[in-house]
């Protein structure tokens, strides 16, 4: 299951024409049921996505126990960040939420594909 998850991530990264390079590191736990992903993806406009995901398998599903997808422009300023840090209890999607430069809003848990599609839309609409 974890191996398929890794293959899906590699497919998502490999299929986006806006990617310049990737330094994503994958560490699979010794039990084969956990994975830690950490690193960055650089895009053609010199923006960067920092990724940090800790996921486990449970009942034949991948569960992202902890995640952070932080997207920054070429000046290293926040464009958006999705995470599930357990703050912002006032949001309907707690603990999942999205940070923008000037606010925090409710958000369902995104997949890496969702985040990559949002970034592609940002880059291609400049």
Coordinates of C-alpha atoms in Angstrom, one line a residue:
X1 CA 0.0 0.0 0.0
X2 CA 2.8 2.5 0.9
X3 CA 4.7 1.6 -2.3
X4 CA 1.6 2.4 -4.3
X5 CA 1.2 5.7 -2.5
X6 CA 4.9 6.6 -3.3
X7 CA 4.3 5.6 -6.9
X8 CA 1.2 7.8 -7.1
X9 CA 3.2 10.8 -5.7
X10 CA 6.0 10.2 -8.2
X11 CA 3.4 10.1 -11.0
X12 CA 1.9 13.4 -9.8
X13 CA 5.3 15.1 -9.7
X14 CA 6.4 13.6 -13.0
X15 CA 3.2 14.7 -14.8
X16 CA 3.4 18.5 -14.1
X17 CA 5.1 20.5 -16.8
X18 CA 5.6 23.5 -14.4
X19 CA 8.2 21.6 -12.3
X20 CA 11.8 22.5 -12.6
X21 CA 13.2 20.2 -9.9
X22 CA 12.4 18.1 -6.9
X23 CA 14.3 17.2 -3.7
X24 CA 11.5 15.1 -2.2
X25 CA 12.9 12.4 0.1
X26 CA 10.9 9.4 1.1
X27 CA 11.5 7.3 4.2
X28 CA 9.4 4.2 4.6
X29 CA 9.2 2.7 8.1
X30 CA 10.7 -0.7 8.8
X31 CA 7.2 -2.1 9.2
X32 CA 6.3 -0.9 5.7
X33 CA 3.2 0.8 7.0
X34 CA 4.5 4.3 7.6
X35 CA 6.1 6.9 5.3
X36 CA 7.7 10.3 5.9
X37 CA 8.0 12.6 2.9
X38 CA 10.1 15.8 3.2
X39 CA 11.5 18.1 0.7
X40 CA 10.8 20.7 -1.9
X41 CA 9.7 21.2 -5.5
X42 CA 10.9 24.1 -7.5
X43 CA 8.8 25.5 -10.4
X44 CA 9.5 27.3 -13.6
X45 CA 8.6 30.7 -12.1
X46 CA 11.2 30.0 -9.3
X47 CA 8.4 29.5 -6.7
X48 CA 8.8 26.6 -4.3
X49 CA 6.5 24.1 -2.6
X50 CA 7.8 22.7 0.7
X51 CA 6.3 19.3 1.6
X52 CA 6.2 17.5 4.9
X53 CA 3.9 14.5 5.3
X54 CA 3.8 11.7 7.8
X55 CA 1.4 9.0 6.7
X56 CA 0.3 5.5 7.9
X57 CA -1.8 2.7 6.5
X58 CA -5.0 1.7 8.3
X59 CA -7.7 -0.6 7.0
X60 CA -6.2 -0.5 3.5
X61 CA -6.2 3.3 3.4
X62 CA -3.4 5.9 3.6
X63 CA -4.0 8.3 6.4
X64 CA -2.0 11.6 6.4
X65 CA -1.5 11.9 10.1
X66 CA 0.5 15.1 9.8
X67 CA 1.0 17.3 6.7
X68 CA 2.2 20.6 5.6
X69 CA 2.2 21.9 2.0
X70 CA 3.7 25.4 2.0
X71 CA 3.9 27.3 -1.3
X72 CA 6.0 30.4 -1.6
X73 CA 6.7 32.7 -4.5
X74 CA 10.2 33.5 -5.8
X75 CA 10.7 36.2 -3.2
X76 CA 10.1 33.5 -0.6
X77 CA 6.7 35.1 0.5
X78 CA 3.8 32.8 1.4
X79 CA 1.3 32.2 -1.3
X80 CA -0.6 29.5 0.7
X81 CA -0.1 26.7 3.2
X82 CA -2.3 23.7 3.9
X83 CA -1.7 21.9 7.2
X84 CA -3.4 20.0 10.0
X85 CA -1.7 21.5 13.0
X86 CA -4.3 21.3 15.8
X87 CA -5.0 25.0 16.2
X88 CA -7.8 27.2 14.7
X89 CA -10.5 25.2 16.5
X90 CA -13.0 27.7 15.4
X91 CA -12.8 26.4 11.8
X92 CA -15.4 23.9 10.6
X93 CA -12.7 21.7 9.0
X94 CA -10.5 21.6 12.2
X95 CA -7.7 20.5 12.2
X96 CA -7.5 20.9 8.4
X97 CA -7.1 24.5 7.2
X98 CA -5.4 26.8 4.7
X99 CA -3.2 29.8 5.4
X100 CA -3.2 32.7 3.0
X101 CA -1.0 35.8 3.5
X102 CA -3.7 37.6 5.4
X103 CA -6.1 35.0 6.7
X104 CA -6.7 31.4 7.7
X105 CA -9.7 29.6 6.2
X106 CA -11.4 26.2 6.5
X107 CA -10.3 23.7 4.0
X108 CA -10.7 19.9 3.6
X109 CA -7.5 17.9 3.6
X110 CA -5.9 18.3 0.2
X111 CA -4.0 15.6 -1.7
X112 CA -0.6 16.4 -3.3
X113 CA -2.4 16.3 -6.7
X114 CA -4.9 19.0 -5.5
X115 CA -2.0 21.2 -4.3
X116 CA -0.1 20.7 -7.5
X117 CA -3.1 21.6 -9.6
X118 CA -3.6 24.8 -7.6
X119 CA 0.0 25.8 -8.1
X120 CA -0.2 25.1 -11.8
X121 CA -3.2 27.4 -12.0
X122 CA -1.3 30.1 -10.1
X123 CA 1.8 29.8 -12.4
X124 CA -0.1 29.6 -15.7
X125 CA -2.4 32.5 -14.8
X126 CA 0.4 35.0 -14.2

